[in-house]
Amino acid sequence: MNVFRWESKHLIKELYQPKFLIGASLLRIALGIITLYIYLIHYQQRYALWHDSGYLSHAEYLETTITLPFSLYAYHTSSIYFDIIFHLGIIVAILFTLGYRTGVTSLFQFVFIWSLFERNGVILDGGDNILRIVLFYFIFIASSHYFSIQPSVTRKGTLSSFPEVKKIRNLIHNLAVFACAFQLIILYFMSGIYQVMGEMWQNGTALYYILQVEQFSMPYAQELLSSNLYLMVFATYFSIVIKLGFPFMLWNRYTKYIAIVCMFSFHIGIMFGMGLITFSLIMIALECILISDTEYRTLRHRISLMPRLILSWMRYRTRSLRRQSYITRKRMIIFYDSWCPLCQQVARRIRAIDTLGLIKLKTFRDPFLVNNYKIDPQAANERMIGIIEENKQQTEGFSTFFAMFKRIPLMWWSLPFLWIALKTGLGSTLYDSVASSRKIIPVGHCEDDCSIGEQSGKEKNV
């Protein structure tokens, strides 16, 4: 009995704690961008699609509307009134995306989108239904805790003075988030049920007949799938299995990711195969609400570790290459200024990303190295000097940077831009500008009352 009471109290406590705040914020941004896409992609055709003088007049709209019509666009036939409402909808969508006062903008976003879709339902692709339902739930969701210009934080004198109000608001938020997730689950599961009952889905030919409809097929997808019988049958049965198994796969944290990735791939296929762009984007965006805040933080931590893991893997894989004679001949010695803090910082970064071990960084401030490699200290002070061990070729300035980055795999992406800068002379100009203005701190050679600027001036006159 005590255990039951403890579990009940724990469950009630969890209900009053806001959940899925990161997913709600990401979904807010995604839905805002999608609605902006709908507004802007039809901006030039807005009069033909939604105005009284366009495809569907106000009188025809009233005749074709079965239920009680509600649309802000239907209250007046003036072009000025239409433009005001249309552009207000764009402004509201922008504010909703940015997360400004989402308690108010969510309501207006729902009203404006409902009005737009209600005015002309001929051009809709099915994604409008789920979008309107989810935007209604967003009126009750705290969606501006993250990635918002006005985060929903508790401040002194507001909700902190009324803890019971805060609990009720958190409970409403959790219920609205659950409603969004439940709506998605029911949509997938019922879609799978209806597919199972269809004869063409049972024999694996439904996808073939769908692609024969010109309005819901892309030419390249039709040719690809129609020419591959096994792929077409697999895609048909895969759609049924993943939809029916989706609600059950969400109960396990490992199978949940498999379900999300499969549905993501499914809607990518619909987007490029059937051309239903907004429908696919809306369904993909709804997947964000299925991942908890803890899982998002864990995912972010793992993604932040990826560069280190890739760097470690590259270092491990290139150990054998260091022993090859070809790689050894490509080694390069770079002489940098060890009295320059900027140069020291660059040298540390170069050592960190030099996975092939082809770069040797040495200071030209060492007299022994200067005499051994026979370099001019004055020239090294003005421009960084490099020596390629294979042919003893000497480079200087920006050419040294270009030759150095050619030996670092992580910097190969920048070689086209560096090559253009090298050939046009822009790189040398920029390099000379930075080198001439660098600060120099003479190590062990500064007398009393010696300022950095004075030493820099002395160094230039040496």
CSV table of C-alpha atoms in Angstrom, one decimal:
chain,number,residue,atom,x,y,z
A,1,MET,CA,0.0,0.0,0.0
A,2,ASN,CA,2.9,2.4,0.9
A,3,VAL,CA,4.6,1.5,-2.4
A,4,PHE,CA,1.4,2.3,-4.3
A,5,ARG,CA,1.1,5.7,-2.5
A,6,TRP,CA,4.7,6.5,-3.3
A,7,GLU,CA,4.3,5.7,-7.0
A,8,SER,CA,1.1,7.8,-7.1
A,9,LYS,CA,2.8,10.8,-5.5
A,10,HIS,CA,5.8,10.3,-7.9
A,11,LEU,CA,3.5,10.2,-10.9
A,12,ILE,CA,1.6,13.3,-9.8
A,13,LYS,CA,4.9,15.1,-9.2
A,14,GLU,CA,6.1,14.2,-12.7
A,15,LEU,CA,2.9,15.4,-14.3
A,16,TYR,CA,3.5,18.9,-12.8
A,17,GLN,CA,7.0,19.0,-14.2
A,18,PRO,CA,7.2,20.5,-17.7
A,19,LYS,CA,8.5,17.8,-20.2
A,20,PHE,CA,9.7,17.9,-23.8
A,21,LEU,CA,10.6,21.6,-23.8
A,22,ILE,CA,13.4,21.2,-26.3
A,23,GLY,CA,11.3,19.2,-28.7
A,24,ALA,CA,8.4,21.7,-28.4
A,25,SER,CA,10.8,24.6,-29.2
A,26,LEU,CA,12.3,22.8,-32.2
A,27,LEU,CA,8.8,21.9,-33.4
A,28,ARG,CA,7.8,25.5,-33.0
A,29,ILE,CA,10.7,26.7,-35.2
A,30,ALA,CA,10.0,23.9,-37.8
A,31,LEU,CA,6.3,24.7,-38.1
A,32,GLY,CA,7.0,28.4,-38.3
A,33,ILE,CA,9.4,27.9,-41.2
A,34,ILE,CA,7.0,25.6,-43.0
A,35,THR,CA,4.2,28.2,-42.7
A,36,LEU,CA,6.5,30.9,-43.9
A,37,TYR,CA,7.4,28.6,-46.8
A,38,ILE,CA,3.6,28.3,-47.6
A,39,TYR,CA,3.2,32.1,-47.6
A,40,LEU,CA,6.3,32.9,-49.6
A,41,ILE,CA,6.1,30.1,-52.2
A,42,HIS,CA,2.6,31.4,-53.2
A,43,TYR,CA,3.3,35.1,-52.7
A,44,GLN,CA,3.1,36.0,-56.4
A,45,GLN,CA,-0.1,33.9,-56.8
A,46,ARG,CA,-1.8,35.0,-53.6
A,47,TYR,CA,-4.6,36.9,-55.4
A,48,ALA,CA,-5.3,34.0,-57.8
A,49,LEU,CA,-5.5,31.5,-54.9
A,50,TRP,CA,-7.2,33.3,-52.0
A,51,HIS,CA,-8.6,36.6,-53.2
A,52,ASP,CA,-12.2,37.2,-54.2
A,53,SER,CA,-11.1,37.9,-57.8
A,54,GLY,CA,-9.2,34.6,-58.0
A,55,TYR,CA,-9.9,31.0,-58.5
A,56,LEU,CA,-12.6,30.8,-55.8
A,57,SER,CA,-14.8,33.9,-55.2
A,58,HIS,CA,-16.4,34.7,-51.9
A,59,ALA,CA,-19.9,33.5,-53.1
A,60,GLU,CA,-18.4,30.3,-54.4
A,61,TYR,CA,-16.6,29.8,-51.1
A,62,LEU,CA,-19.8,30.1,-49.1
A,63,GLU,CA,-21.5,27.6,-51.4
A,64,THR,CA,-18.7,25.0,-51.2
A,65,THR,CA,-18.3,25.3,-47.4
A,66,ILE,CA,-20.3,22.6,-45.7
A,67,THR,CA,-19.7,23.8,-42.1
A,68,LEU,CA,-20.0,27.3,-40.7
A,69,PRO,CA,-17.3,29.2,-42.6
A,70,PHE,CA,-14.6,31.1,-40.7
A,71,SER,CA,-11.8,32.9,-42.5
A,72,LEU,CA,-10.4,36.4,-42.0
A,73,TYR,CA,-10.1,36.6,-45.8
A,74,ALA,CA,-13.8,36.2,-46.3
A,75,TYR,CA,-15.0,39.2,-44.4
A,76,HIS,CA,-14.2,41.7,-47.2
A,77,THR,CA,-13.4,41.6,-50.9
A,78,SER,CA,-11.1,44.6,-50.9
A,79,SER,CA,-7.5,44.0,-52.2
A,80,ILE,CA,-6.2,46.4,-49.5
A,81,TYR,CA,-7.9,44.3,-46.8
A,82,PHE,CA,-6.6,41.1,-48.3
A,83,ASP,CA,-3.0,42.4,-48.4
A,84,ILE,CA,-3.2,43.6,-44.8
A,85,ILE,CA,-4.5,40.2,-43.5
A,86,PHE,CA,-2.0,38.3,-45.7
A,87,HIS,CA,1.1,40.3,-44.6
A,88,LEU,CA,-0.1,40.2,-41.0
A,89,GLY,CA,-0.1,36.4,-41.3
A,90,ILE,CA,3.5,36.5,-42.5
A,91,ILE,CA,4.5,38.8,-39.5
A,92,VAL,CA,2.8,36.5,-37.0
A,93,ALA,CA,4.6,33.5,-38.6
A,94,ILE,CA,8.0,35.2,-38.2
A,95,LEU,CA,7.3,36.1,-34.5
A,96,PHE,CA,6.0,32.6,-33.9
A,97,THR,CA,9.2,31.1,-35.4
A,98,LEU,CA,11.4,33.5,-33.3
A,99,GLY,CA,9.6,32.6,-30.2
A,100,TYR,CA,8.3,36.1,-29.3
A,101,ARG,CA,5.4,36.0,-26.8
A,102,THR,CA,4.4,32.5,-27.9
A,103,GLY,CA,1.4,32.6,-25.6
A,104,VAL,CA,-0.2,35.2,-27.9
A,105,THR,CA,1.5,34.5,-31.2
A,106,SER,CA,0.6,30.8,-31.1
A,107,LEU,CA,-3.1,31.8,-31.0
A,108,PHE,CA,-2.8,34.3,-33.8
A,109,GLN,CA,-0.7,31.7,-35.8
A,110,PHE,CA,-3.5,29.2,-35.5
A,111,VAL,CA,-6.2,31.8,-36.5
A,112,PHE,CA,-4.2,33.1,-39.6
A,113,ILE,CA,-3.3,29.6,-40.8
A,114,TRP,CA,-6.8,28.3,-40.3
A,115,SER,CA,-8.1,31.3,-42.3
A,116,LEU,CA,-5.7,30.7,-45.1
A,117,PHE,CA,-6.4,27.0,-45.5
A,118,GLU,CA,-10.2,27.5,-45.0
A,119,ARG,CA,-10.3,30.1,-47.8
A,120,ASN,CA,-9.2,27.6,-50.5
A,121,GLY,CA,-9.0,23.9,-49.8
A,122,VAL,CA,-8.4,22.9,-53.4
A,123,ILE,CA,-4.6,23.4,-53.3
A,124,LEU,CA,-4.0,21.6,-50.0
A,125,ASP,CA,-2.1,18.3,-49.9
A,126,GLY,CA,-3.3,16.8,-46.6
A,127,GLY,CA,-0.7,18.3,-44.3
A,128,ASP,CA,-3.0,21.2,-43.6
A,129,ASN,CA,-5.2,19.0,-41.3
A,130,ILE,CA,-2.4,17.9,-39.0
A,131,LEU,CA,-0.9,21.4,-39.1
A,132,ARG,CA,-4.1,23.0,-37.9
A,133,ILE,CA,-4.6,20.4,-35.2
A,134,VAL,CA,-1.0,20.8,-33.9
A,135,LEU,CA,-1.1,24.6,-34.0
A,136,PHE,CA,-4.3,24.5,-31.9
A,137,TYR,CA,-2.4,22.4,-29.3
A,138,PHE,CA,0.5,24.9,-29.4
A,139,ILE,CA,-1.8,27.5,-27.9
A,140,PHE,CA,-1.4,25.5,-24.6
A,141,ILE,CA,2.3,24.5,-25.1
A,142,ALA,CA,5.2,26.4,-23.5
A,143,SER,CA,7.3,26.4,-26.7
A,144,SER,CA,9.7,29.3,-26.0
A,145,HIS,CA,11.9,27.8,-23.3
A,146,TYR,CA,14.7,27.2,-25.9
A,147,PHE,CA,15.9,28.9,-29.1
A,148,SER,CA,13.7,31.9,-28.5
A,149,ILE,CA,14.2,35.6,-28.4
A,150,GLN,CA,12.0,35.8,-25.3
A,151,PRO,CA,12.5,32.6,-23.3
A,152,SER,CA,9.7,31.5,-21.0
A,153,VAL,CA,11.5,31.8,-17.7
A,154,THR,CA,9.9,32.3,-14.3
A,155,ARG,CA,10.5,35.8,-13.1
A,156,LYS,CA,9.9,37.5,-9.8
A,157,GLY,CA,6.4,38.8,-9.4
A,158,THR,CA,4.8,36.5,-12.1
A,159,LEU,CA,4.3,32.8,-11.8
A,160,SER,CA,6.8,32.4,-8.9
A,161,SER,CA,4.3,34.2,-6.7
A,162,PHE,CA,1.6,31.6,-7.7
A,163,PRO,CA,3.0,28.1,-7.5
A,164,GLU,CA,-0.4,26.5,-8.0
A,165,VAL,CA,-0.9,28.4,-11.2
A,166,LYS,CA,2.5,27.3,-12.4
A,167,LYS,CA,1.7,23.7,-11.7
A,168,ILE,CA,-1.6,23.9,-13.6
A,169,ARG,CA,0.2,25.6,-16.5
A,170,ASN,CA,2.9,22.8,-16.6
A,171,LEU,CA,0.2,20.2,-16.5
A,172,ILE,CA,-1.6,21.8,-19.4
A,173,HIS,CA,1.7,21.9,-21.3
A,174,ASN,CA,2.3,18.2,-20.7
A,175,LEU,CA,-1.2,17.3,-21.8
A,176,ALA,CA,-0.9,19.3,-25.0
A,177,VAL,CA,2.5,17.8,-25.8
A,178,PHE,CA,1.0,14.3,-25.2
A,179,ALA,CA,-1.9,15.3,-27.5
A,180,CYS,CA,0.5,16.1,-30.3
A,181,ALA,CA,2.4,12.8,-29.9
A,182,PHE,CA,-0.9,10.9,-29.6
A,183,GLN,CA,-2.2,12.5,-32.7
A,184,LEU,CA,0.9,11.4,-34.6
A,185,ILE,CA,0.7,7.9,-33.3
A,186,ILE,CA,-3.0,7.6,-34.1
A,187,LEU,CA,-2.4,9.0,-37.6
A,188,TYR,CA,0.3,6.4,-38.4
A,189,PHE,CA,-1.5,3.4,-36.8
A,190,MET,CA,-4.9,4.1,-38.4
A,191,SER,CA,-3.2,4.7,-41.7
A,192,GLY,CA,-1.5,1.3,-41.4
A,193,ILE,CA,-4.9,-0.3,-40.5
A,194,TYR,CA,-6.6,1.0,-43.6
A,195,GLN,CA,-3.7,-0.1,-45.7
A,196,VAL,CA,-3.9,-3.6,-44.4
A,197,MET,CA,-7.6,-3.7,-45.4
A,198,GLY,CA,-6.8,-2.7,-48.9
A,199,GLU,CA,-6.4,-5.5,-51.5
A,200,MET,CA,-3.6,-3.7,-53.4
A,201,TRP,CA,-1.7,-3.1,-50.2
A,202,GLN,CA,-2.0,-6.8,-49.4
A,203,ASN,CA,-0.6,-8.0,-52.7
A,204,GLY,CA,2.1,-5.3,-52.8
A,205,THR,CA,1.0,-3.4,-55.9
A,206,ALA,CA,-0.5,-0.3,-54.2
A,207,LEU,CA,2.6,1.8,-54.7
A,208,TYR,CA,2.7,0.9,-58.4
A,209,TYR,CA,-0.9,2.2,-58.9
A,210,ILE,CA,-0.2,5.3,-56.8
A,211,LEU,CA,2.7,6.2,-59.1
A,212,GLN,CA,0.4,5.9,-62.1
A,213,VAL,CA,-1.5,9.0,-60.9
A,214,GLU,CA,0.1,11.9,-62.6
A,215,GLN,CA,-0.8,14.4,-59.9
A,216,PHE,CA,0.9,12.3,-57.1
A,217,SER,CA,4.0,11.1,-58.8
A,218,MET,CA,7.4,12.4,-60.0
A,219,PRO,CA,8.7,11.2,-63.4
A,220,TYR,CA,12.1,10.0,-62.1
A,221,ALA,CA,10.5,8.2,-59.1
A,222,GLN,CA,8.0,6.5,-61.4
A,223,GLU,CA,10.7,5.2,-63.7
A,224,LEU,CA,12.9,4.1,-60.8
A,225,LEU,CA,10.3,2.1,-58.9
A,226,SER,CA,8.4,0.8,-61.9
A,227,SER,CA,11.6,-0.7,-63.3
A,228,ASN,CA,12.4,-2.5,-60.0
A,229,LEU,CA,9.7,-4.9,-58.9
A,230,TYR,CA,11.3,-6.0,-55.7
A,231,LEU,CA,12.0,-2.4,-54.5
A,232,MET,CA,8.3,-1.5,-55.2
A,233,VAL,CA,7.0,-4.5,-53.3
A,234,PHE,CA,9.4,-3.9,-50.4
A,235,ALA,CA,8.5,-0.2,-50.1
A,236,THR,CA,4.8,-1.1,-50.1
A,237,TYR,CA,5.1,-3.7,-47.2
A,238,PHE,CA,7.6,-1.5,-45.4
A,239,SER,CA,5.1,1.3,-45.2
A,240,ILE,CA,2.5,-1.0,-43.6
A,241,VAL,CA,4.9,-2.6,-41.1
A,242,ILE,CA,6.5,0.6,-39.8
A,243,LYS,CA,3.2,2.3,-39.4
A,244,LEU,CA,1.6,-0.6,-37.4
A,245,GLY,CA,4.7,-1.0,-35.3
A,246,PHE,CA,5.3,2.7,-34.7
A,247,PRO,CA,3.2,3.0,-31.5
A,248,PHE,CA,4.9,-0.1,-29.9
A,249,MET,CA,8.4,0.8,-30.9
A,250,LEU,CA,8.2,4.1,-29.0
A,251,TRP,CA,8.1,2.3,-25.7
A,252,ASN,CA,11.7,1.2,-26.0
A,253,ARG,CA,14.4,3.9,-26.2
A,254,TYR,CA,16.4,1.9,-28.8
A,255,THR,CA,13.6,1.0,-31.1
A,256,LYS,CA,12.2,4.5,-30.8
A,257,TYR,CA,15.1,5.9,-32.7
A,258,ILE,CA,14.7,3.2,-35.3
A,259,ALA,CA,11.0,4.1,-35.7
A,260,ILE,CA,11.8,7.8,-36.0
A,261,VAL,CA,14.5,7.2,-38.6
A,262,CYS,CA,12.3,4.9,-40.6
A,263,MET,CA,9.4,7.4,-40.7
A,264,PHE,CA,11.8,10.2,-41.5
A,265,SER,CA,13.0,8.1,-44.5
A,266,PHE,CA,9.4,7.3,-45.4
A,267,HIS,CA,8.4,10.9,-45.6
A,268,ILE,CA,11.6,11.8,-47.5
A,269,GLY,CA,10.5,9.3,-50.1
A,270,ILE,CA,7.0,10.8,-50.2
A,271,MET,CA,8.5,14.3,-50.6
A,272,PHE,CA,10.7,13.3,-53.6
A,273,GLY,CA,8.6,10.5,-55.0
A,274,MET,CA,5.1,12.1,-54.8
A,275,GLY,CA,6.0,15.8,-54.6
A,276,LEU,CA,4.0,16.3,-51.3
A,277,ILE,CA,6.5,18.7,-49.9
A,278,THR,CA,4.6,20.5,-47.1
A,279,PHE,CA,2.9,17.3,-46.0
A,280,SER,CA,6.2,15.6,-45.6
A,281,LEU,CA,7.9,18.5,-43.9
A,282,ILE,CA,5.1,18.8,-41.4
A,283,MET,CA,5.2,15.0,-40.6
A,284,ILE,CA,9.0,15.1,-40.2
A,285,ALA,CA,8.8,18.1,-37.9
A,286,LEU,CA,6.4,16.3,-35.7
A,287,GLU,CA,9.0,13.7,-34.9
A,288,CYS,CA,10.8,16.3,-32.8
A,289,ILE,CA,8.2,16.1,-30.1
A,290,LEU,CA,8.9,12.4,-29.5
A,291,ILE,CA,12.4,12.9,-28.1
A,292,SER,CA,12.8,14.0,-24.4
A,293,ASP,CA,14.9,16.8,-23.1
A,294,THR,CA,17.4,14.3,-21.6
A,295,GLU,CA,17.8,12.5,-24.9
A,296,TYR,CA,18.3,15.8,-26.7
A,297,ARG,CA,21.1,16.7,-24.3
A,298,THR,CA,22.7,13.3,-24.6
A,299,LEU,CA,22.5,13.6,-28.4
A,300,ARG,CA,24.1,17.1,-28.3
A,301,HIS,CA,26.9,15.7,-26.1
A,302,ARG,CA,27.6,12.9,-28.5
A,303,ILE,CA,27.6,15.2,-31.5
A,304,SER,CA,30.1,17.5,-29.7
A,305,LEU,CA,32.4,14.5,-29.3
A,306,MET,CA,32.3,13.6,-33.0
A,307,PRO,CA,35.1,15.9,-34.1
A,308,ARG,CA,37.4,14.5,-31.4
A,309,LEU,CA,36.5,10.9,-32.3
A,310,ILE,CA,37.1,11.6,-36.0
A,311,LEU,CA,40.4,13.3,-35.3
A,312,SER,CA,41.5,10.4,-33.1
A,313,TRP,CA,40.4,7.9,-35.8
A,314,MET,CA,42.4,9.8,-38.4
A,315,ARG,CA,45.5,9.8,-36.2
A,316,TYR,CA,45.1,6.1,-35.6
A,317,ARG,CA,44.6,5.3,-39.3
A,318,THR,CA,47.5,7.4,-40.5
A,319,ARG,CA,50.2,5.9,-38.2
A,320,SER,CA,51.1,3.4,-40.9
A,321,LEU,CA,51.2,6.1,-43.5
A,322,ARG,CA,53.9,8.0,-41.6
A,323,ARG,CA,56.3,5.1,-42.2
A,324,GLN,CA,55.9,5.2,-45.9
A,325,SER,CA,58.6,6.8,-47.9
A,326,TYR,CA,56.2,8.9,-50.0
A,327,ILE,CA,54.7,10.5,-47.0
A,328,THR,CA,58.1,11.0,-45.4
A,329,ARG,CA,59.4,12.9,-48.4
A,330,LYS,CA,56.4,15.3,-48.1
A,331,ARG,CA,57.4,16.6,-44.6
A,332,MET,CA,57.8,20.3,-44.2
A,333,ILE,CA,59.6,22.4,-41.7
A,334,ILE,CA,57.9,25.7,-40.7
A,335,PHE,CA,59.8,28.5,-39.0
A,336,TYR,CA,57.5,30.7,-36.9
A,337,ASP,CA,58.0,33.6,-34.5
A,338,SER,CA,58.0,32.2,-30.9
A,339,TRP,CA,57.9,35.8,-29.6
A,340,CYS,CA,54.5,36.4,-31.2
A,341,PRO,CA,51.5,35.3,-29.2
A,342,LEU,CA,49.3,35.0,-32.3
A,343,CYS,CA,52.0,32.8,-34.0
A,344,GLN,CA,52.2,30.6,-30.9
A,345,GLN,CA,48.4,30.1,-30.9
A,346,VAL,CA,48.4,29.2,-34.6
A,347,ALA,CA,51.3,26.8,-34.1
A,348,ARG,CA,49.4,25.0,-31.3
A,349,ARG,CA,46.4,24.6,-33.6
A,350,ILE,CA,48.5,23.3,-36.4
A,351,ARG,CA,50.1,20.7,-34.1
A,352,ALA,CA,46.6,19.6,-33.0
A,353,ILE,CA,45.2,19.0,-36.5
A,354,ASP,CA,48.4,17.6,-38.1
A,355,THR,CA,47.2,14.0,-38.3
A,356,LEU,CA,49.8,12.9,-40.8
A,357,GLY,CA,52.7,14.3,-38.8
A,358,LEU,CA,54.1,16.1,-41.9
A,359,ILE,CA,54.6,19.5,-40.3
A,360,LYS,CA,57.6,20.4,-38.0
A,361,LEU,CA,57.2,23.7,-36.3
A,362,LYS,CA,60.5,25.4,-35.3
A,363,THR,CA,61.3,28.9,-34.1
A,364,PHE,CA,63.6,31.1,-36.1
A,365,ARG,CA,64.6,32.8,-32.8
A,366,ASP,CA,67.0,29.9,-32.1
A,367,PRO,CA,70.4,30.9,-33.6
A,368,PHE,CA,71.4,27.2,-33.9
A,369,LEU,CA,68.5,26.4,-36.1
A,370,VAL,CA,69.1,29.5,-38.2
A,371,ASN,CA,72.7,28.5,-38.9
A,372,ASN,CA,71.9,24.8,-39.4
A,373,TYR,CA,69.1,25.5,-42.0
A,374,LYS,CA,70.8,28.6,-43.4
A,375,ILE,CA,67.8,30.9,-43.3
A,376,ASP,CA,67.7,34.6,-43.2
A,377,PRO,CA,66.4,35.8,-39.8
A,378,GLN,CA,65.3,39.2,-41.2
A,379,ALA,CA,63.3,37.4,-44.0
A,380,ALA,CA,61.8,35.0,-41.4
A,381,ASN,CA,60.8,37.9,-39.2
A,382,GLU,CA,58.9,39.6,-42.1
A,383,ARG,CA,57.4,36.4,-43.6
A,384,MET,CA,57.0,32.8,-42.3
A,385,ILE,CA,59.5,30.5,-44.1
A,386,GLY,CA,59.0,26.8,-44.9
A,387,ILE,CA,61.3,24.2,-46.2
A,388,ILE,CA,60.1,21.0,-48.0
A,389,GLU,CA,62.5,18.2,-47.0
A,390,GLU,CA,62.1,16.3,-50.3
A,391,ASN,CA,63.7,18.9,-52.5
A,392,LYS,CA,64.8,21.5,-50.0
A,393,GLN,CA,62.5,24.0,-51.7
A,394,GLN,CA,61.9,27.1,-49.7
A,395,THR,CA,58.6,28.9,-49.4
A,396,GLU,CA,57.6,32.1,-47.6
A,397,GLY,CA,54.5,34.1,-46.5
A,398,PHE,CA,51.2,33.0,-47.9
A,399,SER,CA,52.8,30.3,-50.0
A,400,THR,CA,54.0,28.6,-46.8
A,401,PHE,CA,50.4,28.5,-45.5
A,402,PHE,CA,49.1,27.0,-48.8
A,403,ALA,CA,51.9,24.3,-48.8
A,404,MET,CA,51.2,23.6,-45.1
A,405,PHE,CA,47.4,23.1,-45.6
A,406,LYS,CA,48.1,20.7,-48.5
A,407,ARG,CA,49.6,18.4,-45.9
A,408,ILE,CA,46.7,18.6,-43.4
A,409,PRO,CA,43.7,16.5,-44.5
A,410,LEU,CA,41.3,18.5,-42.2
A,411,MET,CA,42.1,21.6,-44.1
A,412,TRP,CA,41.7,20.3,-47.7
A,413,TRP,CA,38.3,21.9,-47.9
A,414,SER,CA,40.0,25.3,-47.9
A,415,LEU,CA,42.5,24.6,-50.7
A,416,PRO,CA,40.4,26.0,-53.6
A,417,PHE,CA,39.8,29.3,-51.8
A,418,LEU,CA,43.5,29.5,-50.8
A,419,TRP,CA,44.6,28.7,-54.4
A,420,ILE,CA,42.4,31.6,-55.7
A,421,ALA,CA,43.8,33.9,-53.1
A,422,LEU,CA,47.3,32.9,-53.9
A,423,LYS,CA,47.0,33.4,-57.7
A,424,THR,CA,45.2,36.7,-57.3
A,425,GLY,CA,47.7,38.1,-54.8
A,426,LEU,CA,44.9,38.7,-52.3
A,427,GLY,CA,46.3,36.1,-49.9
A,428,SER,CA,49.8,37.7,-49.8
A,429,THR,CA,48.3,41.2,-49.3
A,430,LEU,CA,46.2,39.9,-46.3
A,431,TYR,CA,49.1,38.0,-44.9
A,432,ASP,CA,51.5,40.9,-45.0
A,433,SER,CA,48.9,43.1,-43.3
A,434,VAL,CA,48.5,40.7,-40.4
A,435,ALA,CA,52.2,40.0,-40.1
A,436,SER,CA,53.2,43.7,-40.0
A,437,SER,CA,50.7,44.5,-37.3
A,438,ARG,CA,51.4,41.5,-35.0
A,439,LYS,CA,52.5,42.1,-31.4
A,440,ILE,CA,55.9,40.8,-30.3
A,441,ILE,CA,56.9,40.0,-26.8
A,442,PRO,CA,60.7,39.3,-26.7
A,443,VAL,CA,61.2,36.3,-24.4
A,444,GLY,CA,64.0,36.9,-21.9
A,445,HIS,CA,65.1,40.1,-23.7
A,446,CYS,CA,62.9,42.8,-22.2
A,447,GLU,CA,64.5,45.3,-19.9
A,448,ASP,CA,62.7,47.3,-17.2
A,449,ASP,CA,59.9,49.6,-18.3
A,450,CYS,CA,59.8,47.9,-21.7
A,451,SER,CA,56.4,48.2,-23.4
A,452,ILE,CA,55.1,45.9,-26.1
A,453,GLY,CA,54.7,48.6,-28.6
A,454,GLU,CA,58.3,49.8,-28.1
A,455,GLN,CA,59.7,46.3,-28.5
A,456,SER,CA,57.6,45.7,-31.6
A,457,GLY,CA,59.1,48.8,-33.1
A,458,LYS,CA,62.6,47.8,-32.1
A,459,GLU,CA,62.0,44.4,-33.6
A,460,LYS,CA,61.0,45.9,-36.9
A,461,ASN,CA,64.2,47.9,-37.0
A,462,VAL,CA,66.5,44.9,-36.4
